[in-house]
CSV table of C-alpha atoms in Angstrom, one decimal:
chain,number,residue,atom,x,y,z
A,1365,MET,CA,-0.3,-0.3,0.1
A,1366,PHE,CA,1.1,3.7,-0.8
A,1367,THR,CA,1.9,5.2,2.3
A,1368,MET,CA,3.3,8.3,0.3
A,1369,LEU,CA,2.7,10.2,-2.9
A,1370,ASN,CA,5.6,10.7,-5.2
A,1371,GLN,CA,5.0,14.7,-6.1
A,1372,GLN,CA,7.5,14.8,-8.8
A,1373,ILE,CA,5.6,12.2,-10.4
A,1374,ALA,CA,2.2,13.8,-9.5
A,1375,ASP,CA,3.0,17.4,-10.4
A,1376,LEU,CA,3.1,16.0,-14.2
A,1377,ARG,CA,0.8,17.6,-16.3
A,1378,ARG,CA,-0.1,19.2,-19.6
A,1379,ASP,CA,-3.2,21.1,-20.4
A,1380,TYR,CA,-4.8,20.5,-23.9
A,1381,LYS,CA,-5.7,23.1,-25.5
A,1382,LEU,CA,-4.9,22.2,-29.3
A,1383,ALA,CA,-8.8,21.6,-31.0
A,1384,SER,CA,-12.3,20.7,-29.8
A,1385,LEU,CA,-14.7,17.7,-30.9
A,1386,ASP,CA,-18.9,18.3,-31.0
A,1387,GLU,CA,-21.2,15.3,-32.1
A,1388,SER,CA,-22.9,17.7,-34.5
A,1389,GLY,CA,-19.5,18.1,-36.4
A,1390,VAL,CA,-18.5,14.0,-36.7
A,1391,ALA,CA,-19.1,11.9,-39.4
A,1392,ALA,CA,-21.9,9.4,-39.3
A,1393,GLN,CA,-19.9,6.4,-39.4
A,1394,PRO,CA,-17.0,5.6,-37.2
A,1395,ILE,CA,-14.4,4.6,-39.6
A,1396,ALA,CA,-15.0,7.8,-41.9
A,1397,GLN,CA,-14.4,10.2,-38.7
A,1398,PHE,CA,-11.6,8.1,-37.9
A,1399,ASP,CA,-10.5,8.2,-41.5
A,1400,LYS,CA,-10.3,11.9,-41.3
A,1401,TRP,CA,-8.6,11.9,-38.1
A,1402,TRP,CA,-6.2,9.5,-39.6
A,1403,GLN,CA,-5.3,11.9,-42.7
A,1404,GLU,CA,-4.4,14.5,-40.1
A,1405,ALA,CA,-2.2,12.0,-37.8
A,1406,THR,CA,-0.4,11.3,-40.7
A,1407,HIS,CA,0.4,14.7,-42.2
A,1408,SER,CA,1.7,15.6,-38.7
A,1409,ASP,CA,4.7,15.1,-37.1
A,1410,ILE,CA,4.0,11.8,-35.2
A,1411,ALA,CA,6.7,9.1,-36.0
A,1412,GLU,CA,4.3,6.0,-36.4
A,1413,PRO,CA,0.4,7.2,-36.2
A,1414,ASN,CA,0.0,3.3,-37.1
A,1415,ALA,CA,1.2,2.3,-33.5
A,1416,MET,CA,-1.4,1.2,-31.5
A,1417,THR,CA,-2.1,-0.6,-28.4
A,1418,LEU,CA,-3.6,-3.9,-28.7
A,1419,ALA,CA,-5.5,-5.1,-25.7
A,1420,THR,CA,-6.0,-8.8,-25.4
A,1421,SER,CA,-7.4,-11.3,-22.4
A,1422,THR,CA,-7.5,-15.3,-21.4
A,1423,LYS,CA,-10.7,-16.8,-21.5
A,1424,SER,CA,-10.9,-16.2,-17.7
A,1425,GLY,CA,-9.9,-12.7,-18.4
A,1426,LYS,CA,-6.4,-12.1,-17.2
A,1427,PRO,CA,-5.4,-9.2,-19.8
A,1428,SER,CA,-2.6,-8.1,-21.5
A,1429,ALA,CA,-1.6,-5.4,-23.8
A,1430,ARG,CA,1.5,-4.7,-26.5
A,1431,ILE,CA,2.1,-1.8,-29.3
A,1432,VAL,CA,1.4,-3.5,-32.8
A,1433,LEU,CA,1.3,-1.5,-36.3
A,1434,LEU,CA,-1.9,-1.0,-38.2
A,1435,LYS,CA,-1.7,-2.2,-42.0
A,1436,SER,CA,-4.9,-1.3,-43.3
A,1437,TYR,CA,-8.0,-0.4,-42.7
A,1438,ASP,CA,-11.8,0.1,-44.1
A,1439,ALA,CA,-15.5,-0.8,-43.1
A,1440,GLU,CA,-14.5,-4.2,-42.4
A,1441,GLY,CA,-12.5,-3.4,-39.5
A,1442,PHE,CA,-8.5,-2.9,-38.8
A,1443,MET,CA,-5.8,-5.0,-39.6
A,1444,PHE,CA,-2.4,-6.0,-37.8
A,1445,PHE,CA,-0.3,-9.2,-38.4
A,1446,THR,CA,1.5,-11.4,-35.8
A,1447,ASN,CA,2.9,-15.0,-35.1
A,1448,TYR,CA,-0.4,-17.1,-34.5
A,1449,GLU,CA,1.4,-18.8,-31.6
A,1450,SER,CA,2.6,-15.9,-30.2
A,1451,ARG,CA,1.1,-14.9,-26.4
A,1452,LYS,CA,-1.5,-12.8,-28.4
A,1453,GLY,CA,-2.7,-15.1,-30.8
A,1454,HIS,CA,-3.2,-17.9,-28.1
A,1455,GLU,CA,-5.5,-15.2,-26.4
A,1456,LEU,CA,-6.9,-14.2,-29.4
A,1457,ALA,CA,-7.9,-18.0,-30.5
A,1458,GLU,CA,-9.4,-18.2,-26.6
A,1459,ASN,CA,-10.9,-14.6,-26.4
A,1460,PRO,CA,-11.9,-12.7,-29.5
A,1461,TYR,CA,-13.0,-9.5,-27.9
A,1462,VAL,CA,-10.2,-6.9,-27.9
A,1463,THR,CA,-9.7,-3.1,-27.6
A,1464,LEU,CA,-7.2,-1.1,-30.0
A,1465,LEU,CA,-5.9,2.1,-28.5
A,1466,PHE,CA,-4.5,5.1,-30.5
A,1467,PHE,CA,-2.8,7.5,-29.0
A,1468,TRP,CA,-1.5,10.4,-30.7
A,1469,GLN,CA,0.0,13.0,-28.2
A,1470,GLU,CA,0.9,15.6,-31.0
A,1471,LEU,CA,-2.6,16.1,-31.7
A,1472,GLU,CA,-3.7,15.6,-28.3
A,1473,ARG,CA,-5.7,12.7,-29.7
A,1474,GLN,CA,-6.9,9.3,-28.7
A,1475,VAL,CA,-9.3,6.2,-30.4
A,1476,ARG,CA,-10.1,3.8,-28.8
A,1477,ILE,CA,-11.8,0.5,-30.8
A,1478,GLU,CA,-13.7,-2.2,-29.2
A,1479,GLY,CA,-14.4,-4.8,-31.3
A,1480,VAL,CA,-14.1,-9.3,-32.2
A,1481,VAL,CA,-11.0,-10.1,-34.0
A,1482,SER,CA,-11.0,-12.9,-36.9
A,1483,LYS,CA,-7.9,-14.4,-39.0
A,1484,ALA,CA,-7.3,-12.4,-42.0
A,1485,THR,CA,-7.7,-14.5,-45.4
A,1486,ALA,CA,-4.7,-16.6,-46.2
A,1487,SER,CA,-4.5,-14.4,-49.7
A,1488,ILE,CA,-4.2,-11.2,-48.0
A,1489,SER,CA,-1.8,-12.6,-45.2
A,1490,ASP,CA,0.4,-13.9,-48.0
A,1491,GLN,CA,0.5,-10.5,-50.1
A,1492,TYR,CA,1.0,-8.6,-47.3
A,1493,TYR,CA,4.3,-11.1,-46.2
A,1494,ASP,CA,5.4,-11.1,-49.6
A,1495,SER,CA,5.6,-7.2,-49.8
A,1496,ARG,CA,7.7,-6.8,-46.6
A,1497,PRO,CA,11.7,-6.7,-47.0
A,1498,LEU,CA,13.4,-10.0,-46.8
A,1499,GLY,CA,15.3,-9.4,-43.2
A,1500,SER,CA,11.6,-9.2,-41.9
A,1501,ARG,CA,9.9,-12.3,-43.8
A,1502,ILE,CA,13.2,-14.1,-42.5
A,1503,GLY,CA,12.5,-12.7,-38.8
A,1504,ALA,CA,9.3,-14.0,-39.1
A,1505,ILE,CA,10.4,-17.5,-39.5
A,1506,ALA,CA,13.0,-17.6,-37.2
A,1507,SER,CA,11.6,-16.2,-34.2
A,1508,PRO,CA,9.3,-18.5,-32.2
A,1509,GLN,CA,7.7,-15.4,-30.7
A,1510,SER,CA,6.9,-15.3,-27.1
A,1511,GLN,CA,9.0,-18.4,-26.1
A,1512,VAL,CA,11.6,-18.6,-23.8
A,1513,ILE,CA,14.6,-18.7,-25.7
A,1514,ALA,CA,18.6,-19.3,-24.1
A,1515,ASP,CA,19.8,-16.3,-25.6
A,1516,ARG,CA,20.1,-14.0,-28.4
A,1517,ALA,CA,22.8,-15.5,-30.7
A,1518,LEU,CA,20.4,-18.8,-30.7
A,1519,LEU,CA,18.0,-16.2,-32.5
A,1520,GLU,CA,20.9,-14.4,-34.4
A,1521,GLU,CA,22.3,-17.8,-35.6
A,1522,GLN,CA,18.8,-19.0,-37.2
A,1523,VAL,CA,18.5,-15.7,-38.6
A,1524,HIS,CA,22.2,-16.3,-40.5
A,1525,LEU,CA,20.8,-19.8,-41.7
A,1526,LEU,CA,17.8,-18.7,-42.9
A,1527,ALA,CA,19.6,-15.9,-44.8
A,1528,GLU,CA,21.6,-18.2,-46.3
A,1529,LYS,CA,19.2,-20.4,-47.4
A,1530,TYR,CA,16.9,-17.8,-49.2
A,1531,VAL,CA,20.0,-16.5,-51.3
A,1532,LEU,CA,18.7,-17.4,-54.5
A,1533,ASP,CA,15.2,-18.7,-52.8
A,1534,VAL,CA,12.1,-16.7,-51.9
A,1535,PRO,CA,10.5,-17.5,-48.5
A,1536,LYS,CA,7.2,-18.4,-48.5
A,1537,ARG,CA,4.5,-17.3,-45.8
A,1538,PRO,CA,5.1,-19.4,-42.3
A,1539,VAL,CA,1.5,-21.1,-41.7
A,1540,TYR,CA,1.7,-19.7,-38.0
A,1541,TRP,CA,2.2,-15.7,-39.4
A,1542,GLY,CA,-0.5,-13.8,-40.6
A,1543,GLY,CA,-3.0,-11.3,-40.5
A,1544,TYR,CA,-6.0,-10.6,-38.2
A,1545,VAL,CA,-9.1,-8.1,-38.5
A,1546,VAL,CA,-10.7,-6.4,-35.5
A,1547,LYS,CA,-14.2,-5.5,-36.6
A,1548,PRO,CA,-15.7,-2.5,-34.3
A,1549,THR,CA,-18.4,-2.6,-32.4
A,1550,ALA,CA,-17.4,0.9,-30.5
A,1551,VAL,CA,-15.1,3.6,-31.2
A,1552,GLU,CA,-14.4,6.3,-29.0
A,1553,PHE,CA,-12.9,9.8,-30.2
A,1554,TRP,CA,-11.3,11.2,-27.4
A,1555,GLN,CA,-10.0,15.6,-27.5
A,1556,GLY,CA,-7.9,16.4,-25.3
A,1557,ARG,CA,-9.3,19.9,-23.4
A,1558,SER,CA,-8.4,22.3,-21.2
A,1559,ASN,CA,-8.5,21.5,-17.2
A,1560,ARG,CA,-9.2,17.7,-18.1
A,1561,LEU,CA,-13.0,18.4,-19.7
A,1562,HIS,CA,-11.5,16.3,-22.8
A,1563,ASP,CA,-14.5,15.9,-25.6
A,1564,ARG,CA,-15.4,12.2,-25.8
A,1565,ILE,CA,-17.5,11.0,-28.5
A,1566,LEU,CA,-18.8,7.7,-28.6
A,1567,TYR,CA,-19.9,5.6,-31.7
A,1568,THR,CA,-21.7,2.1,-30.3
A,1569,GLN,CA,-23.2,-0.2,-33.2
A,1570,ILE,CA,-27.0,-1.0,-33.0
A,1571,GLY,CA,-27.3,-2.6,-36.4
A,1572,GLU,CA,-25.5,-3.7,-39.3
A,1573,GLY,CA,-23.6,-0.3,-40.8
A,1574,GLN,CA,-26.0,1.8,-38.1
A,1575,TRP,CA,-24.2,3.5,-35.2
A,1576,LYS,CA,-25.7,5.3,-32.2
A,1577,ILE,CA,-23.5,8.5,-31.6
A,1578,ALA,CA,-23.5,9.8,-27.7
A,1579,ARG,CA,-21.2,12.2,-25.8
A,1580,LEU,CA,-19.2,10.9,-22.7
A,1581,ALA,CA,-18.9,13.0,-19.5
A,1582,PRO,CA,-14.7,13.2,-19.5
């Protein structure tokens, strides 16, 4: 139990004043509103606007989170790629309900997406895997993601052996690696405002292609 507040940490704060967000001015569909903010994010000074937190949980509800990279989005959902046999892959198989979170500090914005995940088609996974740099393709084969390994040297040796193997050949996507699509059921757009009175606009799915828009208290 805490007995003393770390005042140096507690005093860290920033007032948000860049913009506002009103429900009368947002798009009718969350993907259209996301696209508007995405275009602004990609034309800003954000180093990796596609970096997003992926929160998963086990069947029993034990959560975990990590950063993954958005690789595509459309009306069907938000796509990322990973090792199906990683910790997150196992959790996604146990419990398909996930949350994605974008934090664009430079724009004082967050986007939180709740949804249900499913695997992308093999053709989409092949297409993306084949577009990656050779080193990344080899890395996906070499790494037993999330498993305990003795040391980095073993991993680097495996990469070296695979690099020699594929000097004249093209690596194919391993069956344990591919894409996921998160189909949203709720999307919240958060715009930082002064004195922590932030704007929060929530889209909640009420039917296929139908969304209810509401303002949340900060």
